[in-house]
Amino acid sequence: MIAFSVPATTTTRFAVAAEHVPHDLADLLRDASGPYAAHIAGRLGSPQLDVVREDVTCLRWDPRGIKAPRPEDRHRERAFQDAPEFAVVTACAPITDQPRAVQVARAAAFHLSAALGGVPADLVTGHVLTPPAEERTRFVLADQWLGDVLPPFRANGRCTGPDPDRDPEGVSGCACVRLRTRGLRRFGLPELQITDVACPHDLAALNVLRTTARSLLTDHWSWLSTGPADRTREIDTDLPLAESDFSAFWGTGRRVHLTPPNPFRVRLTLLTQRLLAVAPPDDFTGTVNDWLYGDTLPLGMYDVIHSPATPQAA
């Protein structure tokens, strides 16, 4: 078993970059509409929804650390980094108030972005955000909550490992890729990491992390709903993952069909109180790349990068 501490409260922050941000942001938020309008009005001015104006002369964080997860958003990245003023939305909420607390805070950030003509960003994942029409009421992990980004394939040409499709020895031809989630901590879970992955298997590794994150989060909220008196949580090192976990990540009503074996299993190792390593199960013989490239994982892990129902959801 793995034991880790679950915080009583977590803090998450969003920022909106704009050319001009007024000092009275509360007035702008009182005009919010949509499913979170009442929540925004009820929480505004409390630790659960604190909104402040900041400019480049007083920032305690660096806008240059905010990046675009997709190439088509690079112009938004530059606009965020070059902006002179910011509206910063902070939600410090009980862990039992998740995910509602972060959804309300992000809905407020999206409203400010629309009102100011600005660019919103998630300061936990470090990514600029692409606002939807409105924050949906149902929580979907694929909706830019996880900070899940693929590195440049073949390390921008620096990788010299052979391609496994051309050379059987290339299955473990390199170990360039390390993937780590950013965003689970706001829900009281450690982040997840997978390492020593060869470049051609990066998407499979990413989907393993996504599915693991969704499964852990589902169980985590079930555990919190029991009102545990102890803030130390124990989970099994051996985690079975099913088709429903993969579909739940995307929040799609249409199940993402995975070929057998199903369920498949991962092994979790506690690296620190804030980080779990994801690896093949103990009884698997071979490297992590053998596991990712062989017939152990369902085929859907190799080719699904965007939601089958909503292509821009990830």
Short mmCIF file of C-alpha atoms in Angstrom, two decimals:
data_model
loop_
_atom_site.label_atom_id
_atom_site.label_comp_id
_atom_site.label_asym_id
_atom_site.label_seq_id
_atom_site.Cartn_x
_atom_site.Cartn_y
_atom_site.Cartn_z
CA MET A 1 0.00 0.00 0.00
CA ILE A 2 0.95 3.65 -0.56
CA ALA A 3 0.13 6.30 2.05
CA PHE A 4 0.06 10.03 1.37
CA SER A 5 -1.30 13.09 3.15
CA VAL A 6 -4.43 14.77 1.84
CA PRO A 7 -4.52 18.53 2.54
CA ALA A 8 -7.55 20.08 4.23
CA THR A 9 -7.53 22.91 1.68
CA THR A 10 -5.91 23.55 -1.68
CA THR A 11 -5.19 26.73 -3.61
CA THR A 12 -5.50 27.24 -7.34
CA ARG A 13 -4.89 30.39 -9.38
CA PHE A 14 -5.86 31.68 -12.78
CA ALA A 15 -4.71 34.89 -14.44
CA VAL A 16 -6.09 37.01 -17.24
CA ALA A 17 -3.60 39.16 -19.16
CA ALA A 18 -4.88 42.34 -20.79
CA GLU A 19 -3.81 45.80 -21.93
CA HIS A 20 -5.95 47.44 -19.27
CA VAL A 21 -7.39 45.84 -16.12
CA PRO A 22 -9.66 48.03 -13.95
CA HIS A 23 -9.19 48.15 -10.19
CA ASP A 24 -12.78 47.17 -9.43
CA LEU A 25 -12.94 43.68 -10.89
CA ALA A 26 -15.81 42.68 -8.61
CA ASP A 27 -18.19 44.82 -10.64
CA LEU A 28 -17.26 42.93 -13.80
CA LEU A 29 -17.88 39.59 -12.11
CA ARG A 30 -21.26 40.64 -10.78
CA ASP A 31 -22.35 40.80 -14.42
CA ALA A 32 -21.38 37.17 -15.01
CA SER A 33 -23.96 34.89 -16.55
CA GLY A 34 -24.22 31.17 -17.12
CA PRO A 35 -24.39 28.20 -14.77
CA TYR A 36 -21.77 29.56 -12.35
CA ALA A 37 -23.13 33.11 -11.99
CA ALA A 38 -24.78 32.45 -8.61
CA HIS A 39 -21.69 30.65 -7.32
CA ILE A 40 -19.44 33.52 -8.39
CA ALA A 41 -21.68 36.07 -6.69
CA GLY A 42 -21.88 34.00 -3.49
CA ARG A 43 -18.14 33.38 -3.19
CA LEU A 44 -16.79 36.70 -4.42
CA GLY A 45 -14.61 38.43 -1.83
CA SER A 46 -14.04 35.26 0.19
CA PRO A 47 -10.93 33.05 0.17
CA GLN A 48 -12.85 30.77 -2.19
CA LEU A 49 -12.93 33.50 -4.85
CA ASP A 50 -10.46 36.34 -4.43
CA VAL A 51 -9.84 38.60 -7.44
CA VAL A 52 -7.07 41.21 -7.58
CA ARG A 53 -5.48 43.45 -10.18
CA GLU A 54 -1.72 43.18 -10.66
CA ASP A 55 0.75 44.75 -13.05
CA VAL A 56 4.25 43.79 -14.13
CA THR A 57 5.83 45.96 -11.42
CA CYS A 58 4.37 43.95 -8.54
CA LEU A 59 4.10 40.37 -9.80
CA ARG A 60 5.38 37.56 -7.58
CA TRP A 61 5.24 35.12 -10.51
CA ASP A 62 6.78 35.26 -13.97
CA PRO A 63 4.45 35.52 -16.99
CA ARG A 64 7.27 34.15 -19.14
CA GLY A 65 6.72 30.78 -17.47
CA ILE A 66 3.26 30.52 -19.01
CA LYS A 67 3.34 28.49 -22.22
CA ALA A 68 0.98 27.41 -24.99
CA PRO A 69 0.25 23.67 -24.93
CA ARG A 70 -0.63 23.68 -28.64
CA PRO A 71 1.29 25.29 -31.54
CA GLU A 72 -1.86 27.11 -32.71
CA ASP A 73 -1.95 28.97 -29.36
CA ARG A 74 1.57 30.42 -29.59
CA HIS A 75 0.16 33.89 -30.36
CA ARG A 76 -1.85 33.69 -27.12
CA GLU A 77 1.31 32.75 -25.25
CA ARG A 78 3.12 35.82 -26.58
CA ALA A 79 0.15 38.07 -25.80
CA PHE A 80 0.03 36.78 -22.22
CA GLN A 81 3.76 37.17 -21.65
CA ASP A 82 3.83 40.71 -23.09
CA ALA A 83 0.75 42.03 -21.28
CA PRO A 84 1.24 44.95 -18.85
CA GLU A 85 -1.64 44.13 -16.48
CA PHE A 86 -3.34 41.06 -15.04
CA ALA A 87 -6.46 40.00 -13.18
CA VAL A 88 -5.55 37.15 -10.82
CA VAL A 89 -8.27 34.82 -9.55
CA THR A 90 -7.42 32.73 -6.47
CA ALA A 91 -9.52 29.97 -4.94
CA CYS A 92 -8.45 28.62 -1.55
CA ALA A 93 -11.10 26.05 -0.72
CA PRO A 94 -11.70 22.93 1.38
CA ILE A 95 -10.73 19.75 -0.38
CA THR A 96 -14.33 18.59 -0.05
CA ASP A 97 -15.40 21.59 -2.18
CA GLN A 98 -13.61 20.19 -5.22
CA PRO A 99 -14.03 20.22 -8.14
CA ARG A 100 -16.74 22.89 -7.77
CA ALA A 101 -14.34 25.45 -6.26
CA VAL A 102 -11.88 25.35 -9.17
CA GLN A 103 -14.67 25.31 -11.75
CA VAL A 104 -16.21 28.46 -10.25
CA ALA A 105 -12.80 30.17 -10.19
CA ARG A 106 -12.06 29.27 -13.79
CA ALA A 107 -15.53 30.36 -14.88
CA ALA A 108 -14.78 33.73 -13.26
CA ALA A 109 -11.46 33.92 -15.13
CA PHE A 110 -13.17 33.12 -18.43
CA HIS A 111 -15.76 35.84 -17.78
CA LEU A 112 -13.03 38.39 -17.05
CA SER A 113 -11.17 37.30 -20.17
CA ALA A 114 -14.23 37.96 -22.32
CA ALA A 115 -14.94 41.31 -20.62
CA LEU A 116 -11.34 42.55 -20.90
CA GLY A 117 -10.48 41.06 -24.27
CA GLY A 118 -7.64 39.26 -22.52
CA VAL A 119 -5.88 35.92 -22.46
CA PRO A 120 -6.61 33.53 -19.55
CA ALA A 121 -4.06 31.13 -18.12
CA ASP A 122 -3.95 28.41 -15.48
CA LEU A 123 -1.09 29.22 -13.11
CA VAL A 124 -1.09 25.65 -11.74
CA THR A 125 -0.51 23.94 -15.09
CA GLY A 126 1.45 26.91 -16.46
CA HIS A 127 -0.60 26.96 -19.66
CA VAL A 128 -2.63 29.56 -21.49
CA LEU A 129 -6.25 28.48 -21.78
CA THR A 130 -8.59 28.29 -24.74
CA PRO A 131 -11.93 29.44 -23.30
CA PRO A 132 -15.00 27.33 -24.14
CA ALA A 133 -18.38 28.92 -24.76
CA GLU A 134 -18.86 28.50 -21.00
CA GLU A 135 -17.45 26.34 -18.22
CA ARG A 136 -19.50 23.17 -18.31
CA THR A 137 -21.26 22.04 -15.17
CA ARG A 138 -20.04 18.46 -15.40
CA PHE A 139 -16.37 18.05 -14.51
CA VAL A 140 -14.25 16.58 -17.32
CA LEU A 141 -10.56 16.09 -16.63
CA ALA A 142 -9.69 16.52 -20.31
CA ASP A 143 -10.95 20.12 -20.20
CA GLN A 144 -7.45 21.59 -19.77
CA TRP A 145 -7.20 20.55 -16.11
CA LEU A 146 -4.23 18.19 -16.27
CA GLY A 147 -1.43 20.05 -18.04
CA ASP A 148 -0.94 17.03 -20.27
CA VAL A 149 1.31 17.91 -23.19
CA LEU A 150 3.38 15.76 -25.50
CA PRO A 151 7.02 16.74 -25.97
CA PRO A 152 8.22 17.38 -29.54
CA PHE A 153 8.37 14.00 -31.27
CA ARG A 154 11.92 12.77 -31.67
CA ALA A 155 13.13 15.61 -29.43
CA ASN A 156 13.10 18.11 -32.33
CA GLY A 157 15.52 15.95 -34.29
CA ARG A 158 18.03 15.51 -31.47
CA CYS A 159 17.08 11.90 -30.77
CA THR A 160 19.24 9.31 -32.54
CA GLY A 161 17.30 6.22 -31.41
CA PRO A 162 16.07 3.95 -34.25
CA ASP A 163 12.40 3.86 -35.17
CA PRO A 164 10.83 0.62 -33.90
CA ASP A 165 8.77 0.31 -37.10
CA ARG A 166 12.03 -0.02 -39.05
CA ASP A 167 14.29 -1.61 -36.48
CA PRO A 168 12.99 -4.10 -33.89
CA GLU A 169 15.80 -3.03 -31.58
CA GLY A 170 14.35 0.48 -31.63
CA VAL A 171 11.55 -0.36 -29.18
CA SER A 172 13.85 0.78 -26.39
CA GLY A 173 16.16 2.77 -28.65
CA CYS A 174 16.07 5.84 -26.42
CA ALA A 175 14.72 7.09 -23.11
CA CYS A 176 14.14 10.75 -23.99
CA VAL A 177 10.62 11.22 -22.70
CA ARG A 178 9.55 12.04 -19.16
CA LEU A 179 5.93 13.02 -18.69
CA ARG A 180 4.49 14.57 -15.55
CA THR A 181 1.00 15.84 -14.82
CA ARG A 182 0.38 19.32 -13.44
CA GLY A 183 -2.98 19.95 -11.83
CA LEU A 184 -3.88 16.96 -9.66
CA ARG A 185 -2.51 18.67 -6.55
CA ARG A 186 -5.43 21.10 -6.48
CA PHE A 187 -7.70 18.09 -5.91
CA GLY A 188 -5.53 16.76 -3.08
CA LEU A 189 -3.73 14.07 -5.09
CA PRO A 190 -0.03 13.68 -5.87
CA GLU A 191 1.02 14.37 -9.45
CA LEU A 192 1.88 11.43 -11.73
CA GLN A 193 5.10 10.78 -13.62
CA ILE A 194 6.33 8.24 -16.16
CA THR A 195 9.98 8.17 -17.24
CA ASP A 196 12.48 6.47 -19.56
CA VAL A 197 9.99 6.40 -22.43
CA ALA A 198 11.26 6.17 -26.01
CA CYS A 199 10.14 8.98 -28.32
CA PRO A 200 7.79 6.88 -30.51
CA HIS A 201 5.78 5.75 -27.46
CA ASP A 202 5.05 9.18 -26.00
CA LEU A 203 1.31 9.17 -26.83
CA ALA A 204 0.77 5.76 -25.28
CA ALA A 205 2.60 6.93 -22.16
CA LEU A 206 0.50 10.10 -22.03
CA ASN A 207 -2.74 8.13 -22.28
CA VAL A 208 -1.61 5.82 -19.49
CA LEU A 209 -1.09 8.89 -17.29
CA ARG A 210 -4.46 10.33 -18.29
CA THR A 211 -6.32 7.11 -17.53
CA THR A 212 -4.48 6.62 -14.25
CA ALA A 213 -5.29 10.20 -13.21
CA ARG A 214 -8.99 9.81 -13.94
CA SER A 215 -9.19 6.49 -12.07
CA LEU A 216 -7.39 7.90 -9.01
CA LEU A 217 -9.55 11.02 -9.02
CA THR A 218 -12.79 9.01 -9.17
CA ASP A 219 -11.71 6.88 -6.21
CA HIS A 220 -10.41 9.96 -4.38
CA TRP A 221 -13.75 11.75 -4.48
CA SER A 222 -15.51 8.58 -3.37
CA TRP A 223 -13.14 8.41 -0.40
CA LEU A 224 -13.69 12.06 0.48
CA SER A 225 -17.47 11.58 0.33
CA THR A 226 -17.22 9.20 3.30
CA GLY A 227 -16.01 12.07 5.49
CA PRO A 228 -12.74 10.45 6.62
CA ALA A 229 -11.46 11.71 9.96
CA ASP A 230 -7.84 10.91 9.07
CA ARG A 231 -6.17 13.01 6.38
CA THR A 232 -3.81 10.18 5.44
CA ARG A 233 -5.01 8.13 2.50
CA GLU A 234 -3.86 4.64 1.51
CA ILE A 235 -4.11 3.23 -2.00
CA ASP A 236 -2.92 -0.01 -3.53
CA THR A 237 0.32 0.01 -5.52
CA ASP A 238 -1.36 -2.19 -8.14
CA LEU A 239 -4.03 -0.23 -10.03
CA PRO A 240 -6.34 -1.91 -12.57
CA LEU A 241 -7.55 0.42 -15.34
CA ALA A 242 -10.60 -0.19 -17.50
CA GLU A 243 -12.23 1.16 -20.64
CA SER A 244 -14.55 3.25 -18.47
CA ASP A 245 -11.55 5.08 -16.95
CA PHE A 246 -10.27 6.04 -20.39
CA SER A 247 -13.72 7.17 -21.54
CA ALA A 248 -14.29 9.09 -18.29
CA PHE A 249 -11.12 11.13 -18.86
CA TRP A 250 -12.66 12.52 -22.04
CA GLY A 251 -16.12 12.92 -20.54
CA THR A 252 -17.63 11.44 -23.67
CA GLY A 253 -20.93 9.57 -23.65
CA ARG A 254 -19.58 7.40 -26.44
CA ARG A 255 -17.25 4.84 -24.94
CA VAL A 256 -13.73 4.76 -26.32
CA HIS A 257 -13.49 1.10 -27.21
CA LEU A 258 -10.25 -0.50 -26.15
CA THR A 259 -9.19 -3.87 -27.41
CA PRO A 260 -8.23 -6.63 -24.93
CA PRO A 261 -6.54 -6.98 -22.53
CA ASN A 262 -9.03 -5.03 -20.47
CA PRO A 263 -8.55 -4.06 -17.73
CA PHE A 264 -4.82 -3.44 -17.85
CA ARG A 265 -2.69 -2.70 -14.81
CA VAL A 266 -0.12 -0.17 -13.70
CA ARG A 267 2.17 -0.07 -10.69
CA LEU A 268 2.32 3.05 -8.54
CA THR A 269 5.35 4.06 -6.50
CA LEU A 270 5.43 6.96 -4.05
CA LEU A 271 8.46 9.11 -4.96
CA THR A 272 7.49 11.99 -2.66
CA GLN A 273 4.30 13.02 -0.88
CA ARG A 274 3.48 15.05 -4.00
CA LEU A 275 4.59 12.68 -6.76
CA LEU A 276 3.69 9.13 -7.82
CA ALA A 277 5.61 7.14 -10.42
CA VAL A 278 3.62 5.11 -12.94
CA ALA A 279 5.22 1.94 -14.34
CA PRO A 280 4.37 -1.54 -15.65
CA PRO A 281 3.04 -4.06 -13.10
CA ASP A 282 5.54 -6.10 -11.12
CA ASP A 283 4.89 -9.27 -13.08
CA PHE A 284 5.69 -7.65 -16.43
CA THR A 285 9.04 -8.73 -17.84
CA GLY A 286 10.66 -6.07 -19.98
CA THR A 287 11.22 -2.33 -20.12
CA VAL A 288 8.59 0.39 -19.92
CA ASN A 289 8.93 0.68 -23.70
CA ASP A 290 8.28 -3.02 -24.21
CA TRP A 291 5.14 -2.49 -22.14
CA LEU A 292 4.03 0.58 -24.13
CA TYR A 293 4.84 -0.86 -27.56
CA GLY A 294 3.77 -4.47 -27.11
CA ASP A 295 0.32 -6.01 -26.92
CA THR A 296 -0.09 -5.33 -23.19
CA LEU A 297 -1.86 -1.97 -23.61
CA PRO A 298 -5.19 -1.55 -25.44
CA LEU A 299 -4.87 -0.19 -28.97
CA GLY A 300 -6.82 2.97 -28.13
CA MET A 301 -3.85 4.16 -26.08
CA TYR A 302 -1.73 4.49 -29.20
CA ASP A 303 -3.88 6.76 -31.36
CA VAL A 304 -6.30 8.87 -29.28
CA ILE A 305 -4.91 12.33 -28.54
CA HIS A 306 -8.13 14.39 -28.68
CA SER A 307 -11.61 13.53 -27.50
CA PRO A 308 -13.56 11.44 -30.04
CA ALA A 309 -16.66 13.50 -29.18
CA THR A 310 -15.13 16.98 -28.95
CA PRO A 311 -11.78 17.23 -30.82
CA GLN A 312 -10.69 20.38 -28.96
CA ALA A 313 -11.47 19.08 -25.46
CA ALA A 314 -7.87 18.15 -24.70
#
